[in-house]
PDB file of C-alpha atoms and ligand atoms in Angstrom:
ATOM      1  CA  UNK A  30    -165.668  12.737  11.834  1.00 49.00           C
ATOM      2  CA  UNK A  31    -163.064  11.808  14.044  1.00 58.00           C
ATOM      3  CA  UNK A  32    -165.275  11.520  16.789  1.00 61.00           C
ATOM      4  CA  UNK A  33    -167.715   9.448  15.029  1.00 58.00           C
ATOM      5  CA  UNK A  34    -164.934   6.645  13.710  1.00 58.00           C
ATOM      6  CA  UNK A  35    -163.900   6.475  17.690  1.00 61.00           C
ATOM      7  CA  UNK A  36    -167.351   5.765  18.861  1.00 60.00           C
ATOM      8  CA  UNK A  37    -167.328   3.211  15.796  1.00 58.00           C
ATOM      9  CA  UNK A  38    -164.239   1.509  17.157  1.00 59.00           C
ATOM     10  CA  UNK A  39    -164.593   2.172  20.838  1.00 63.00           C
ATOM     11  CA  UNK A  40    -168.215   2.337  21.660  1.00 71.00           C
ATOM     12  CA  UNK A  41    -169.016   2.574  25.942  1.00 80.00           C
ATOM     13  CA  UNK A  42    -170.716   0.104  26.866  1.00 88.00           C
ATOM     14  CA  UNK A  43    -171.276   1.414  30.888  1.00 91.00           C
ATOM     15  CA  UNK A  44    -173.688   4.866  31.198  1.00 94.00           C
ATOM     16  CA  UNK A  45    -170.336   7.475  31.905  1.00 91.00           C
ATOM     17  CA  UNK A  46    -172.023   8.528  35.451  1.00 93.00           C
ATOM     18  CA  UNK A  47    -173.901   5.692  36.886  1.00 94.00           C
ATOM     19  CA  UNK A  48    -172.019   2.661  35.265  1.00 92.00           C
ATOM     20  CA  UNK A  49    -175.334   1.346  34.165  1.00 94.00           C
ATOM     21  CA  UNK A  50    -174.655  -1.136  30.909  1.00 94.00           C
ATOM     22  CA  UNK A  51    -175.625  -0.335  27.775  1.00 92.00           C
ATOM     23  CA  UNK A  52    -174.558   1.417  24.711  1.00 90.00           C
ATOM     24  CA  UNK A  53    -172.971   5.146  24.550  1.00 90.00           C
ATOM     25  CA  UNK A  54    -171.200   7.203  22.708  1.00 86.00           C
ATOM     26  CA  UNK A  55    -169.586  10.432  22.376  1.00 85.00           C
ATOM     27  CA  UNK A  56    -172.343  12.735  21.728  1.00 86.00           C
ATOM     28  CA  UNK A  57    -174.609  10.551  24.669  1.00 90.00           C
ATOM     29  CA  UNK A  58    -171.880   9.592  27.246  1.00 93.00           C
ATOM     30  CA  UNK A  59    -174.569   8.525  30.080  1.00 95.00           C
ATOM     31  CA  UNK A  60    -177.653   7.177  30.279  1.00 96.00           C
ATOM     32  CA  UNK A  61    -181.623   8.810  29.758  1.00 96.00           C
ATOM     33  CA  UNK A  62    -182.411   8.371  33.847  1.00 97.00           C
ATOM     34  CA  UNK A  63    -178.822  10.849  34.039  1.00 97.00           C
ATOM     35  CA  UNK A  64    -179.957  12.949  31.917  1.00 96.00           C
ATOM     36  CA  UNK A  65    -183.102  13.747  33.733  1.00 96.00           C
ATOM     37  CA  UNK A  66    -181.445  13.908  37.163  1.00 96.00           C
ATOM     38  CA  UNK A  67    -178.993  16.202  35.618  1.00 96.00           C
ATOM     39  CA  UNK A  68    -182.662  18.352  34.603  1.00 95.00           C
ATOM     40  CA  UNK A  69    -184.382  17.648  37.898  1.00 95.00           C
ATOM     41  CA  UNK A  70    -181.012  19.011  39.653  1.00 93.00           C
ATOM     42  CA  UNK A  71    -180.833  22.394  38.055  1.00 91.00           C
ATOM     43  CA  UNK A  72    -184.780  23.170  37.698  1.00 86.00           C
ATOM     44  CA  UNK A  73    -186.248  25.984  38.822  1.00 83.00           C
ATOM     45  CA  UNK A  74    -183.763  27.206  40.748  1.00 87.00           C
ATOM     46  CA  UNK A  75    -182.982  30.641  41.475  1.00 92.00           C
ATOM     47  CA  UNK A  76    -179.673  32.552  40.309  1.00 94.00           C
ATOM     48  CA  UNK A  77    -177.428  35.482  41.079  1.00 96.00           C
ATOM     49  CA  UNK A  78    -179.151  37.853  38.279  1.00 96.00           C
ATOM     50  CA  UNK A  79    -174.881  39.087  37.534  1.00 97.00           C
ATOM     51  CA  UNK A  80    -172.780  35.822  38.581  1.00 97.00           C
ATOM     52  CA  UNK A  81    -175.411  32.898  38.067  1.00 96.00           C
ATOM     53  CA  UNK A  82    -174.214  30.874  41.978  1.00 95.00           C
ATOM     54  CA  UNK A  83    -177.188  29.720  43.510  1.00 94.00           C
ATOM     55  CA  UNK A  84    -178.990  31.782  45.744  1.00 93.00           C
ATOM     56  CA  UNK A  85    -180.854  31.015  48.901  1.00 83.00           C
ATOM     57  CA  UNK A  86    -182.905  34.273  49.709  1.00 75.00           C
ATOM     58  CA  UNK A  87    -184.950  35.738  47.585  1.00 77.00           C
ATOM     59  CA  UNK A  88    -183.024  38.439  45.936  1.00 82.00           C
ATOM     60  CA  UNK A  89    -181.919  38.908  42.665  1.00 91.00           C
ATOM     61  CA  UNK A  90    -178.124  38.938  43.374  1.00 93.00           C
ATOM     62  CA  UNK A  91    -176.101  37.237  45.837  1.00 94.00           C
ATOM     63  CA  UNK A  92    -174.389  39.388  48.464  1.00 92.00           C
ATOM     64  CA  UNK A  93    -170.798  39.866  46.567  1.00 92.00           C
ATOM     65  CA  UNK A  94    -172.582  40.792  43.133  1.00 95.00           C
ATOM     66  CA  UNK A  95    -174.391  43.309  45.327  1.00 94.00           C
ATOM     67  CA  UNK A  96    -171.378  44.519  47.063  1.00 94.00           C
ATOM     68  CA  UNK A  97    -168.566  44.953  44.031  1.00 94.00           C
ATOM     69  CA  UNK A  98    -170.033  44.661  40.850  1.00 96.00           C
ATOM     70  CA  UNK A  99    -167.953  41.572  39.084  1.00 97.00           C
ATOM     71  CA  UNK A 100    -165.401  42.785  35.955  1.00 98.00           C
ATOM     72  CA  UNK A 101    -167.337  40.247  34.012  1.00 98.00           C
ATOM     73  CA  UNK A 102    -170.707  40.751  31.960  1.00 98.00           C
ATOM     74  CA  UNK A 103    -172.459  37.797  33.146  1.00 98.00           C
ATOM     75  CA  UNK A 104    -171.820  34.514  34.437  1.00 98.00           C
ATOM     76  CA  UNK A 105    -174.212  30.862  34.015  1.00 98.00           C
ATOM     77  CA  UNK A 106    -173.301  27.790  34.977  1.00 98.00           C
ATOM     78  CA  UNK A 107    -175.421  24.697  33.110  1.00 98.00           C
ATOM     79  CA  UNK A 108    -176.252  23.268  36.857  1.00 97.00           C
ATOM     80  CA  UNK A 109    -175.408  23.505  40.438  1.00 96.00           C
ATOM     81  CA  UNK A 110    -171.966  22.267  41.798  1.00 96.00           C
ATOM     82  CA  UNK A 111    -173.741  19.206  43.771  1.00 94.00           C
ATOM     83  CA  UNK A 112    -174.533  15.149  42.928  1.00 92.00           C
ATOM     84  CA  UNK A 113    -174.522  14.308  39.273  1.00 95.00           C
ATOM     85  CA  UNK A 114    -172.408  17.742  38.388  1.00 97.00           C
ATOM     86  CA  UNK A 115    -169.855  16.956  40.588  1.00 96.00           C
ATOM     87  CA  UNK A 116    -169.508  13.565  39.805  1.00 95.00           C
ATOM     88  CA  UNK A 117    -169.150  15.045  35.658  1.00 96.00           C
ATOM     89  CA  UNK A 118    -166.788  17.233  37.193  1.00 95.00           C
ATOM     90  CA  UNK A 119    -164.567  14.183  38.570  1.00 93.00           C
ATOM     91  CA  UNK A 120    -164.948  12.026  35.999  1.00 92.00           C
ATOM     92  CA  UNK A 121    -162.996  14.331  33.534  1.00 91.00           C
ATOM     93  CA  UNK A 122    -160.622  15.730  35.655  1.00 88.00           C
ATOM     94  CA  UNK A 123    -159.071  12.729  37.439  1.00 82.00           C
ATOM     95  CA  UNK A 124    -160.913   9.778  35.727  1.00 74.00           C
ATOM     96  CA  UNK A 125    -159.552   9.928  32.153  1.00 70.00           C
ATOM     97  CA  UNK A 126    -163.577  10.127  30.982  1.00 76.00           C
ATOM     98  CA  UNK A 127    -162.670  12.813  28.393  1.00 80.00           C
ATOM     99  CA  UNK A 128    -164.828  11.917  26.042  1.00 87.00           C
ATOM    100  CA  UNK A 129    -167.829  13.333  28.075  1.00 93.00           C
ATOM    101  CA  UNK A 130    -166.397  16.872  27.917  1.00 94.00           C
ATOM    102  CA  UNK A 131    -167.801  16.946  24.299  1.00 94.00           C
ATOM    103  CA  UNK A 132    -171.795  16.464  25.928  1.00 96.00           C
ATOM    104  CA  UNK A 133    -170.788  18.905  28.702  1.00 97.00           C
ATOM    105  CA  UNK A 134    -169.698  21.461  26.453  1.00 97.00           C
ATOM    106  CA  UNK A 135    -172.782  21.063  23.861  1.00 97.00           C
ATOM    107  CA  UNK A 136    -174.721  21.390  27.268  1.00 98.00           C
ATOM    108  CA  UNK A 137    -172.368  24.746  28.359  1.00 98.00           C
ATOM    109  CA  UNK A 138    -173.227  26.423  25.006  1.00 98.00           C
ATOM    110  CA  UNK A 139    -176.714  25.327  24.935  1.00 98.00           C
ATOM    111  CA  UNK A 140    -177.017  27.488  27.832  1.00 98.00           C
ATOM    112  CA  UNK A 141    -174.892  30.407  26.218  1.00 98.00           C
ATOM    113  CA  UNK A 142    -177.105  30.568  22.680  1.00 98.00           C
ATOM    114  CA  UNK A 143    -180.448  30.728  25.205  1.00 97.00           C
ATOM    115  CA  UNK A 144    -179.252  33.789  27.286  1.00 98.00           C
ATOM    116  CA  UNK A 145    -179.629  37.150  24.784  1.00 98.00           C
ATOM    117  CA  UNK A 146    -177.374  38.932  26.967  1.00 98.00           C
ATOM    118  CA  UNK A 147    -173.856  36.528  26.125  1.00 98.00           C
ATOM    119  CA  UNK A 148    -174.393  38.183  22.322  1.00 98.00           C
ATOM    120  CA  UNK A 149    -172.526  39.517  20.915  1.00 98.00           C
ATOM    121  CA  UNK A 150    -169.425  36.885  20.882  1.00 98.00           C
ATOM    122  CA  UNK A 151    -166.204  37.168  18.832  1.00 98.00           C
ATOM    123  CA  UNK A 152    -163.771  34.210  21.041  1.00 98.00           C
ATOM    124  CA  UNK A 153    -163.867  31.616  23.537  1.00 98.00           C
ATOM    125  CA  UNK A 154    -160.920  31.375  25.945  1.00 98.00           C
ATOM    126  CA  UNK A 155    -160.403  29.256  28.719  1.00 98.00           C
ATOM    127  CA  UNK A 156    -159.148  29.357  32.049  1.00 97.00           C
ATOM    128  CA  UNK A 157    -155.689  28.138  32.221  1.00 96.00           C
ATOM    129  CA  UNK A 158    -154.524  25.783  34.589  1.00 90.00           C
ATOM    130  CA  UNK A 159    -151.204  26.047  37.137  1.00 85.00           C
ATOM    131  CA  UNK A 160    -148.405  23.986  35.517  1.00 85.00           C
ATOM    132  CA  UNK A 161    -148.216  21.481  38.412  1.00 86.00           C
ATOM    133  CA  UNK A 162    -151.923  20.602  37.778  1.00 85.00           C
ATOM    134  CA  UNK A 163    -151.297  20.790  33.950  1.00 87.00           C
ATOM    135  CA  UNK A 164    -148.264  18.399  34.345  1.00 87.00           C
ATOM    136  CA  UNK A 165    -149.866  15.785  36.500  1.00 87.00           C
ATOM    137  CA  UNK A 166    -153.095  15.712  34.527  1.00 85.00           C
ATOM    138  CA  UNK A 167    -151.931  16.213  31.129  1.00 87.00           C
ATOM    139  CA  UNK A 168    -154.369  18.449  30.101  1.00 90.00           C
ATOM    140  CA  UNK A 169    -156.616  21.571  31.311  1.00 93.00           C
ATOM    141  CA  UNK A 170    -159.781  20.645  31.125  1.00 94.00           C
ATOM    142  CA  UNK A 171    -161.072  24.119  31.055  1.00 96.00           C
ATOM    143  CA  UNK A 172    -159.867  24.281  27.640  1.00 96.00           C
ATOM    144  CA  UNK A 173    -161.091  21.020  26.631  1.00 95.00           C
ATOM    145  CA  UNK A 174    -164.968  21.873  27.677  1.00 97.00           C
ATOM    146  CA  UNK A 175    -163.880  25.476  25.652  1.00 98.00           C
ATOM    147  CA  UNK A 176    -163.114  23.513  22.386  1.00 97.00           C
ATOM    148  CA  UNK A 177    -166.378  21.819  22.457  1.00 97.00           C
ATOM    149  CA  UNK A 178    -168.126  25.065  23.572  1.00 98.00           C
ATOM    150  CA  UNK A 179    -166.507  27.007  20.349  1.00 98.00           C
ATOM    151  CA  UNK A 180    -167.320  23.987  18.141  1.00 97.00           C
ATOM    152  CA  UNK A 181    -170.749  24.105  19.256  1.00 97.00           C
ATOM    153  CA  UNK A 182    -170.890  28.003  18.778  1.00 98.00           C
ATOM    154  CA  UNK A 183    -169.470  27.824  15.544  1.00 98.00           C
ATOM    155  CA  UNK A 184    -166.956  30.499  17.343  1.00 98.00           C
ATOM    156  CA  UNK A 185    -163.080  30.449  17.231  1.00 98.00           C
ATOM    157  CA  UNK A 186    -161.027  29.095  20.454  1.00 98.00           C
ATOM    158  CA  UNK A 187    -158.008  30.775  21.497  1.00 98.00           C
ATOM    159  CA  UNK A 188    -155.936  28.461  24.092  1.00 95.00           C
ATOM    160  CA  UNK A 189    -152.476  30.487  24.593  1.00 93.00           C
ATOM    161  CA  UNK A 190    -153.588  34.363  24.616  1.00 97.00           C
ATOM    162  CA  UNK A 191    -155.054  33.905  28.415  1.00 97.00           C
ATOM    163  CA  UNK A 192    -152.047  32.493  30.418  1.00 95.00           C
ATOM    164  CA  UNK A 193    -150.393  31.264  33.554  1.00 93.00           C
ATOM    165  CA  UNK A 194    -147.381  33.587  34.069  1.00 91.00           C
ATOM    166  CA  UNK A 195    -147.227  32.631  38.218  1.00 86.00           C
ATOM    167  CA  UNK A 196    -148.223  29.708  40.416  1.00 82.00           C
ATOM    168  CA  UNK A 197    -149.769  30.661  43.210  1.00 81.00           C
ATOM    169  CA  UNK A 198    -150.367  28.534  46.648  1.00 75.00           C
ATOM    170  CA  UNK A 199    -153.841  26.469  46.834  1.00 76.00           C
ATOM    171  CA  UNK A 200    -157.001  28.679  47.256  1.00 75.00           C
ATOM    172  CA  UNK A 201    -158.774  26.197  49.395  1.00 76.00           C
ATOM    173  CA  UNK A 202    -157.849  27.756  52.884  1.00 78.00           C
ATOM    174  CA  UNK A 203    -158.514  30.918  51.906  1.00 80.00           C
ATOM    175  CA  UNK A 204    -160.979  33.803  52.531  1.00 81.00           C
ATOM    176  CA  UNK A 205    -162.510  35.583  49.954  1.00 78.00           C
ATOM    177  CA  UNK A 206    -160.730  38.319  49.838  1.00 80.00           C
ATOM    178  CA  UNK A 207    -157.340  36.289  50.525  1.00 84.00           C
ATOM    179  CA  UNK A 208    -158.325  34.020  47.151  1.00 81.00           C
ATOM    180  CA  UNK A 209    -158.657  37.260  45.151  1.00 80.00           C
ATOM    181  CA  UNK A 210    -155.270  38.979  46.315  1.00 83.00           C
ATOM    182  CA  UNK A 211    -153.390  35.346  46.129  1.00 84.00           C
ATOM    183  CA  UNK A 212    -154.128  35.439  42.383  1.00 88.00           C
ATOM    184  CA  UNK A 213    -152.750  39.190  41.308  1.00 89.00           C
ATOM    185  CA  UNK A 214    -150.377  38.718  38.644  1.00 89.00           C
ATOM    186  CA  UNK A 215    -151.244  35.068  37.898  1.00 92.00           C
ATOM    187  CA  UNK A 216    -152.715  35.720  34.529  1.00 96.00           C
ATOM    188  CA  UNK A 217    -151.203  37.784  31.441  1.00 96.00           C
ATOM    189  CA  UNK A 218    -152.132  37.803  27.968  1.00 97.00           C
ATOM    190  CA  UNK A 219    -150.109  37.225  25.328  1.00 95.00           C
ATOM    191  CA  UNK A 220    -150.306  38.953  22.085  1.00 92.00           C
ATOM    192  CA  UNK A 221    -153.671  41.413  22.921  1.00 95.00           C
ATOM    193  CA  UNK A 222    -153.730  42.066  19.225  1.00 97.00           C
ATOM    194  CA  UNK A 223    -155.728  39.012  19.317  1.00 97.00           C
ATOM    195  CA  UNK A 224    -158.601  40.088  21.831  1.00 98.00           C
ATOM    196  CA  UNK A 225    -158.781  43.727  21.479  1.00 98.00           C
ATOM    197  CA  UNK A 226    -162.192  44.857  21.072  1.00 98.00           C
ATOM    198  CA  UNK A 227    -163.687  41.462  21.364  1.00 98.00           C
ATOM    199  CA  UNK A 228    -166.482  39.860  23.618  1.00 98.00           C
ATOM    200  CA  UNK A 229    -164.714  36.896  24.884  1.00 98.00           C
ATOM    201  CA  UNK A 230    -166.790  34.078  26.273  1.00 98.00           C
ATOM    202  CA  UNK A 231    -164.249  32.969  29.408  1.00 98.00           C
ATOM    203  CA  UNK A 232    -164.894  29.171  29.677  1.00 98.00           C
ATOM    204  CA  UNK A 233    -163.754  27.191  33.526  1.00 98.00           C
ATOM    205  CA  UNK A 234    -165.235  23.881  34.705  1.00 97.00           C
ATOM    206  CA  UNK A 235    -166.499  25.448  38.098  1.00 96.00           C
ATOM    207  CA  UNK A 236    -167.308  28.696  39.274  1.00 96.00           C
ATOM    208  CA  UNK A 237    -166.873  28.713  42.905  1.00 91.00           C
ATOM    209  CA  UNK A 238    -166.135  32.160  45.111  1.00 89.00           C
ATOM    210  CA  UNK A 239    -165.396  33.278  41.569  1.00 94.00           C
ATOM    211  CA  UNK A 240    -162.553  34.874  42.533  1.00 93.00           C
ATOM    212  CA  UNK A 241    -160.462  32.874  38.948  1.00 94.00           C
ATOM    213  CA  UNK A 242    -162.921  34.287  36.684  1.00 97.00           C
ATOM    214  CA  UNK A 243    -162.761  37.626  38.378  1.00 96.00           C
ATOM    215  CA  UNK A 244    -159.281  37.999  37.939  1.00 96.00           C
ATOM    216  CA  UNK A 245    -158.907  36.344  34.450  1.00 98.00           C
ATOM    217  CA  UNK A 246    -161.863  39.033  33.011  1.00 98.00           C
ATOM    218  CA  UNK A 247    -159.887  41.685  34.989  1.00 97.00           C
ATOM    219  CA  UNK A 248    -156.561  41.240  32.730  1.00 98.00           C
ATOM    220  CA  UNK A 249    -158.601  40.199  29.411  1.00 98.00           C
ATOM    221  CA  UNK A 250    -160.327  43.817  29.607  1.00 98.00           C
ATOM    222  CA  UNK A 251    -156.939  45.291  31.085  1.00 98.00           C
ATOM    223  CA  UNK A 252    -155.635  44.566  27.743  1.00 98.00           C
ATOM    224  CA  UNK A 253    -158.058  45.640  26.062  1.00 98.00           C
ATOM    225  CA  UNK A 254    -160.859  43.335  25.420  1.00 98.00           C
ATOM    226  CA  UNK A 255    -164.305  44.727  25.042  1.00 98.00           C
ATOM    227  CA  UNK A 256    -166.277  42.820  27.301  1.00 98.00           C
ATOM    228  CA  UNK A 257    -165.847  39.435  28.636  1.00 98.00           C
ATOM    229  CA  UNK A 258    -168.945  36.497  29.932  1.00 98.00           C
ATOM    230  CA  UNK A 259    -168.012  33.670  31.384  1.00 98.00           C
ATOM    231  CA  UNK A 260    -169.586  29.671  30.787  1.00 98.00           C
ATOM    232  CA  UNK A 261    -168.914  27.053  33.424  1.00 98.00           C
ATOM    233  CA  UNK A 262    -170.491  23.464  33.594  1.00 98.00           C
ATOM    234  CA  UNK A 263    -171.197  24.109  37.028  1.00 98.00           C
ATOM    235  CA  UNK A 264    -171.924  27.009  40.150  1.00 97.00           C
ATOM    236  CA  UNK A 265    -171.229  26.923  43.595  1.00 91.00           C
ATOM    237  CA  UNK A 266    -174.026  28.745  46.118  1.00 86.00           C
ATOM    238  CA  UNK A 267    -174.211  32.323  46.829  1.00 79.00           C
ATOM    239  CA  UNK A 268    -176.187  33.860  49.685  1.00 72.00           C
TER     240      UNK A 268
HETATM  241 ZN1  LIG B 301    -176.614   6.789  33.992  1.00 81.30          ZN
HETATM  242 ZN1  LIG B 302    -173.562  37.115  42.162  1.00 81.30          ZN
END
């Protein structure tokens, strides 16, 4: 309701991605030629069967599934992390474009309700941010994409249970294995009355090395969650 007064009031009148005029809204930030690049981008290519990251070979799992099985159930990503999904990516994290997080998260559990294997799901939870990102942003947008995921889901959304509890330095530097011991004891949960014996549905904008979502399922089923899946709007590559 209060989504369809704003567009009222406030329609867009540039496509949220390519800028090209016209008239959008909430539900249709960008523009039909978007939408099928967004399709073209993501077709027919192949996954990691466990962690969804692109693969190159021809295997069914990318080297680190097939090395260390991943804490989670499964991972999917709606497209690649490259052109039109990166620029989405952008444009809600540093471009105050918001309002598109409520497409990308229709899109996120579009993907979700098509893949038997998420189901079961009791909550969504989303990746929290560090508090200097949170504090110069104003917002995670992890857990915005997760509202509109839950909405979308008709499933409940738990923001506080899954939390920061230490900053750690930037991962970008790092090596795998450095990314994975940098975050120990970043995450707790608060108040695991809440998630035990659920199948959480771990929502993040980007899954990369996957070493956040690794470490986030690792504490949800440390206290005592049942199994956990992760959504994000976009994956990295995996060889
Ligand atoms: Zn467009
Ligand atoms: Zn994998």
């Amino acid at each position: 309701m209060f989504e369809f007064l704003f567009d009222l009031v406030f329609p867009h009148n540039t496509c949220a991605l390519c800028r090209k005029p016209g008239l959008y809204w909430t539900g249709r930030p960008w523009c039909e030629e978007c939408d099928r690049k967004l399709e073209a981008t993501r077709e027919n290519r192949p996954v990691c069967d466990r962690c969804g990251k692109y693969l190159c070979g021809g295997d069914n799992q990318c080297q680190d599934c097939s090395e260390q099985a991943p804490p989670f159930f499964i991972a999917r990503a709606v497209g690649p992390y490259e052109k039109c999904y990166k620029v989405a990516v952008k444009l809600l994290k540093f471009m105050c474009r918001g309002y598109i997080a409520v497409r990308m998260g229709r899109m996120m559990a579009e993907v979700v309700k098509n893949e038997p294997r998420y189901w079961p799901l009791d909550l969504v939870i989303p990746v929290p941010i560090s508090q200097p990102n949170l504090m110069k942003r104003g917002f995670n947008q992890s857990e915005v994409l997760a509202r509109n995921v839950a909405k979308a889901l008709g499933l409940k959304m738990l923001p506080d249970v899954l939390v920061r509890v230490r900053e750690t330095p930037s991962q970008r530097e790092l090596t795998k294995e450095e990314r994975q011991q940098n975050l120990k004891g970043a995450f707790d949960v608060r108040d695991c009355e809440k998630i035990r014996g659920k199948n959480i549905l771990l929502v993040d904008d980007v899954y990369t090395t996957g070493s956040t979502a690794k470490e986030c399922a690792t504490v949800l089923l440390d206290a005592g969650a049942n199994r956990v899946s992760v959504i994000t709007w976009a994956s990295g590559k995996g060889f």
